[in-house]
Amino acid sequence: MSAPLLEIRNATKVYGGGFLRTSPVTVALQDYSLTIDAAPATITTIAGESGSGKTTLANVVLGFTELSSGQILYKGTDISTMDKQRLMDYRREVQAVFQDPYAVYNPFYRVKHIFDIVIKNFKMAASKSEARELIENALNVVGMRGEEVLEKYPHQLSGGQRQRMMVARAYLLKPRLIVADEPVSMVDASLRAMILDIMLRLRDEQGISFLYITHDLSTAYQIGDRIHLLYQGQTAERGDTVQVIENPKHPYVQLLINSIPVPDPKIKWGGDSLTSIDDEQMRGNVSSGCRFYPRCPYGMDRCLQQHPPLYTVGAGQHEAACYLYDEQANLPAAKKMAVPA
Ligand code: SF4
């Protein structure tokens, strides 16, 4: 059996603290694990509110920041131990599409510059005509033509055009994985549908997997194969997307989904309505118990002692990190009755 495409093992990222302990400690990601198989290509959603750790996760996968502990393996090799050539392959095969495409463009260059740089850095073409053909092919995949856009400056393109060009730029390198960090949160509904459709086509026709980072459950429901819901840097629940969203098990995920009665892309999870000061205190402590305890209606003493592991709660590797699903535990009768349906 071939190694997974991407494997994250017990990833932890802690900010602050340090030798003199002058800045507050924030555990952005704790003991997080994920596996994306080599085939078939899939869309794995990482969903959560602001501060849930999902952007930290994107940053560590893309190599923008280092883990405090744990491992990220690509095709079986730890990215922190890769030699120069393998690291170059990794940077080519794992591409990114960000929330704000405008920030990626240099306003002083025509937009074709973003493609020229990639072709030059990765020595992809021996001539200008070969380079142009590669760029045209990539633009065609996202429904664009070079003559319409390449000679323009970034401000002359619409937000949707800029975002589609970023997807084309990622596609140019024939990646195996695209980390898409909130790629549709700044575009309108029709462009959102178009970009989500492009992602599905890239998965199905080009065999490209996605790590789709979002706060938006409705788009996750539309395109995601599997979903990981993060709460304060830890997995609260994960599994098949439809199963998790239609039949959530973790008290936090139930609260989230119940707070969005009809999936609506206009409803965001942002803000701090589900985060309390107690939550923040829990978050500064790497050894604390369940971070959802301060808000959980089912909290038990043991929830404070140690963070719960992931328990199987349904078919298809549907798992929730909650002691309510520990079948071995001798829970008080009242608590057993309180297990959510
Ligand atoms: Fe609530 Fe305990 Fe489950 Fe955490 S482990 S969600 S505190 S019941």
Coordinates of C-alpha atoms in Angstrom, one line a residue, residues 67-276:
L67 CA 5.5 22.9 14.5
S68 CA 6.4 23.0 18.2
S69 CA 6.0 19.2 18.1
G70 CA 4.6 16.5 15.9
Q71 CA 5.2 15.7 12.2
I72 CA 4.0 16.5 8.8
L73 CA 4.7 13.7 6.3
Y74 CA 4.3 14.1 2.5
K75 CA 4.3 10.8 0.6
G76 CA 5.8 9.2 3.7
T77 CA 8.7 11.7 4.3
D78 CA 8.8 14.2 7.1
I79 CA 8.9 17.6 5.5
S80 CA 11.3 18.9 8.2
T81 CA 13.9 16.4 7.1
M82 CA 13.6 16.6 3.3
D83 CA 16.6 17.3 1.3
K84 CA 16.7 20.3 -1.1
Q85 CA 15.3 18.4 -4.1
R86 CA 12.4 16.8 -2.2
L87 CA 11.6 20.1 -0.6
M88 CA 11.4 21.6 -4.1
D89 CA 9.1 18.8 -5.2
Y90 CA 6.9 19.4 -2.1
R91 CA 6.7 23.1 -2.8
R92 CA 5.7 22.4 -6.4
E93 CA 3.2 19.7 -5.6
V94 CA 1.5 21.4 -2.6
Q95 CA 0.1 24.8 -3.7
A96 CA -2.0 27.4 -2.0
V97 CA -5.0 29.6 -2.8
F98 CA -5.7 32.3 -0.3
Q99 CA -8.7 34.3 0.9
D100 CA -7.5 37.7 -0.5
P101 CA -6.1 37.2 -4.0
Y102 CA -5.3 40.9 -4.3
A103 CA -2.7 40.7 -1.6
V104 CA -0.8 38.1 -3.7
Y105 CA -0.4 40.4 -6.7
N106 CA 2.2 43.1 -7.1
P107 CA 0.2 46.2 -8.2
F108 CA 3.1 47.4 -10.3
Y109 CA 3.3 44.4 -12.6
R110 CA 0.9 43.1 -15.2
V111 CA -0.8 40.0 -13.9
K112 CA 1.1 37.7 -16.3
H113 CA 4.0 38.3 -13.9
I114 CA 2.6 35.8 -11.4
F115 CA 2.7 33.1 -14.0
D116 CA 6.2 34.1 -15.4
I117 CA 7.7 33.9 -11.9
V118 CA 6.4 30.3 -11.4
I119 CA 7.6 29.2 -14.8
K120 CA 11.0 30.7 -14.2
N121 CA 11.5 29.4 -10.6
F122 CA 10.5 25.9 -11.5
K123 CA 12.2 25.9 -14.9
M124 CA 9.0 24.7 -16.6
A125 CA 9.5 26.0 -20.2
A126 CA 12.4 26.2 -22.6
S127 CA 10.8 29.0 -24.7
K128 CA 8.4 31.8 -24.5
S129 CA 5.9 30.0 -26.7
E130 CA 6.1 26.9 -24.5
A131 CA 5.5 29.1 -21.4
R132 CA 2.5 30.8 -23.1
E133 CA 1.0 27.5 -23.9
L134 CA 1.3 26.3 -20.3
I135 CA -0.3 29.5 -19.1
E136 CA -3.2 29.3 -21.6
N137 CA -3.9 25.7 -20.6
A138 CA -4.0 26.7 -16.9
L139 CA -6.3 29.6 -17.6
N140 CA -8.6 27.5 -19.7
V141 CA -9.1 25.1 -16.7
V142 CA -10.7 28.0 -14.8
G143 CA -12.7 29.3 -17.8
M144 CA -10.4 32.2 -18.8
R145 CA -8.3 33.2 -21.8
G146 CA -4.9 34.8 -21.7
E147 CA -5.7 37.6 -24.2
E148 CA -8.5 38.8 -21.8
V149 CA -6.4 39.1 -18.7
L150 CA -2.6 38.6 -18.9
E151 CA -1.7 42.2 -20.0
K152 CA -3.9 43.8 -17.4
Y153 CA -2.9 45.2 -14.0
P154 CA -4.4 43.6 -10.8
H155 CA -6.7 46.5 -10.1
Q156 CA -8.2 46.1 -13.6
L157 CA -9.5 42.6 -12.8
S158 CA -12.6 41.7 -10.7
G159 CA -12.2 39.9 -7.4
G160 CA -13.5 36.7 -9.1
Q161 CA -11.0 37.0 -11.9
R162 CA -8.2 37.5 -9.5
Q163 CA -9.2 34.5 -7.5
R164 CA -9.7 32.3 -10.6
M165 CA -6.2 33.3 -11.8
M166 CA -4.8 32.2 -8.4
V167 CA -6.4 28.8 -8.9
A168 CA -4.9 28.7 -12.5
R169 CA -1.5 29.6 -11.1
A170 CA -1.7 26.8 -8.6
Y171 CA -2.9 24.4 -11.3
L172 CA 0.0 25.4 -13.6
L173 CA 2.4 23.4 -11.4
K174 CA 0.2 20.3 -11.6
P175 CA 0.0 20.0 -7.9
R176 CA -1.2 16.9 -5.9
L177 CA -2.7 19.0 -3.1
I178 CA -4.1 22.6 -3.0
V179 CA -4.4 24.2 0.4
A180 CA -7.4 26.6 -0.2
D181 CA -7.7 29.0 2.8
E182 CA -11.1 30.6 2.7
P183 CA -10.9 30.9 -1.1
V184 CA -14.5 32.0 -1.6
S185 CA -15.2 34.2 1.4
M186 CA -14.5 37.4 -0.5
V187 CA -16.4 36.7 -3.7
D188 CA -20.2 37.0 -4.4
A189 CA -22.5 34.0 -4.6
S190 CA -22.3 33.3 -8.3
L191 CA -18.5 33.5 -8.3
R192 CA -18.5 31.3 -5.2
A193 CA -20.4 28.6 -7.0
M194 CA -18.1 28.9 -10.0
I195 CA -14.9 28.5 -7.9
L196 CA -16.4 25.6 -5.9
D197 CA -17.2 24.0 -9.2
I198 CA -13.7 24.4 -10.4
M199 CA -12.4 22.8 -7.2
L200 CA -14.7 19.8 -7.8
R201 CA -13.5 19.5 -11.4
L202 CA -9.9 19.7 -10.4
R203 CA -10.5 16.9 -7.9
D204 CA -12.5 14.7 -10.4
E205 CA -10.7 15.4 -13.7
Q206 CA -7.2 16.2 -12.6
G207 CA -6.8 14.1 -9.4
I208 CA -6.0 17.1 -7.2
S209 CA -6.8 16.8 -3.5
F210 CA -7.8 19.9 -1.5
L211 CA -7.4 20.9 2.1
Y212 CA -10.3 23.3 2.2
I213 CA -10.1 25.7 5.1
T214 CA -13.3 27.5 5.9
H215 CA -15.7 28.9 8.5
D216 CA -18.6 28.3 6.2
L217 CA -20.5 25.0 6.8
S218 CA -22.7 25.4 3.8
T219 CA -19.9 25.3 1.3
A220 CA -18.2 22.5 3.2
Y221 CA -21.5 20.6 2.9
Q222 CA -21.6 21.3 -0.8
I223 CA -18.2 20.1 -1.8
G224 CA -16.4 18.4 1.0
D225 CA -15.7 14.6 1.2
R226 CA -14.5 14.6 4.8
I227 CA -14.7 17.3 7.5
H228 CA -12.7 18.1 10.6
L229 CA -14.3 20.5 13.0
L230 CA -11.8 22.3 15.1
Y231 CA -12.4 23.8 18.5
Q232 CA -9.5 25.8 20.0
G233 CA -6.8 23.9 18.1
Q234 CA -8.2 20.5 18.6
T235 CA -10.4 18.2 16.6
A236 CA -13.9 18.2 18.2
E237 CA -15.4 15.9 15.5
R238 CA -14.5 14.5 12.2
G239 CA -15.9 12.1 9.6
D240 CA -17.8 12.0 6.3
T241 CA -19.1 15.5 5.7
V242 CA -22.8 14.7 5.2
Q243 CA -22.8 12.4 8.2
V244 CA -21.2 14.9 10.5
I245 CA -23.3 17.9 9.4
E246 CA -26.6 16.0 9.4
N247 CA -25.9 14.0 12.6
P248 CA -23.4 15.9 14.7
K249 CA -22.3 14.2 18.0
H250 CA -20.0 16.5 19.8
P251 CA -21.9 19.1 22.0
Y252 CA -19.9 22.0 20.4
V253 CA -20.6 20.8 16.9
Q254 CA -24.3 20.4 17.8
L255 CA -24.4 23.9 19.1
L256 CA -22.8 25.3 16.0
I257 CA -25.1 23.5 13.6
N258 CA -28.2 24.2 15.6
S259 CA -27.2 27.9 15.5
I260 CA -27.4 27.8 11.7
P261 CA -30.9 26.5 11.2
V262 CA -30.7 26.7 7.4
P263 CA -27.3 26.5 5.8
D264 CA -26.7 30.0 4.5
P265 CA -23.5 31.2 3.1
K266 CA -24.3 34.7 4.5
I267 CA -24.2 33.4 8.1
K268 CA -20.7 33.3 9.4
W269 CA -19.4 31.7 12.5
G270 CA -17.0 34.6 13.1
G271 CA -16.9 36.7 16.3
D272 CA -16.5 35.4 19.7
S273 CA -20.1 34.4 20.6
L274 CA -19.1 30.8 21.3
T275 CA -15.9 31.7 23.1
S276 CA -15.7 32.8 26.7

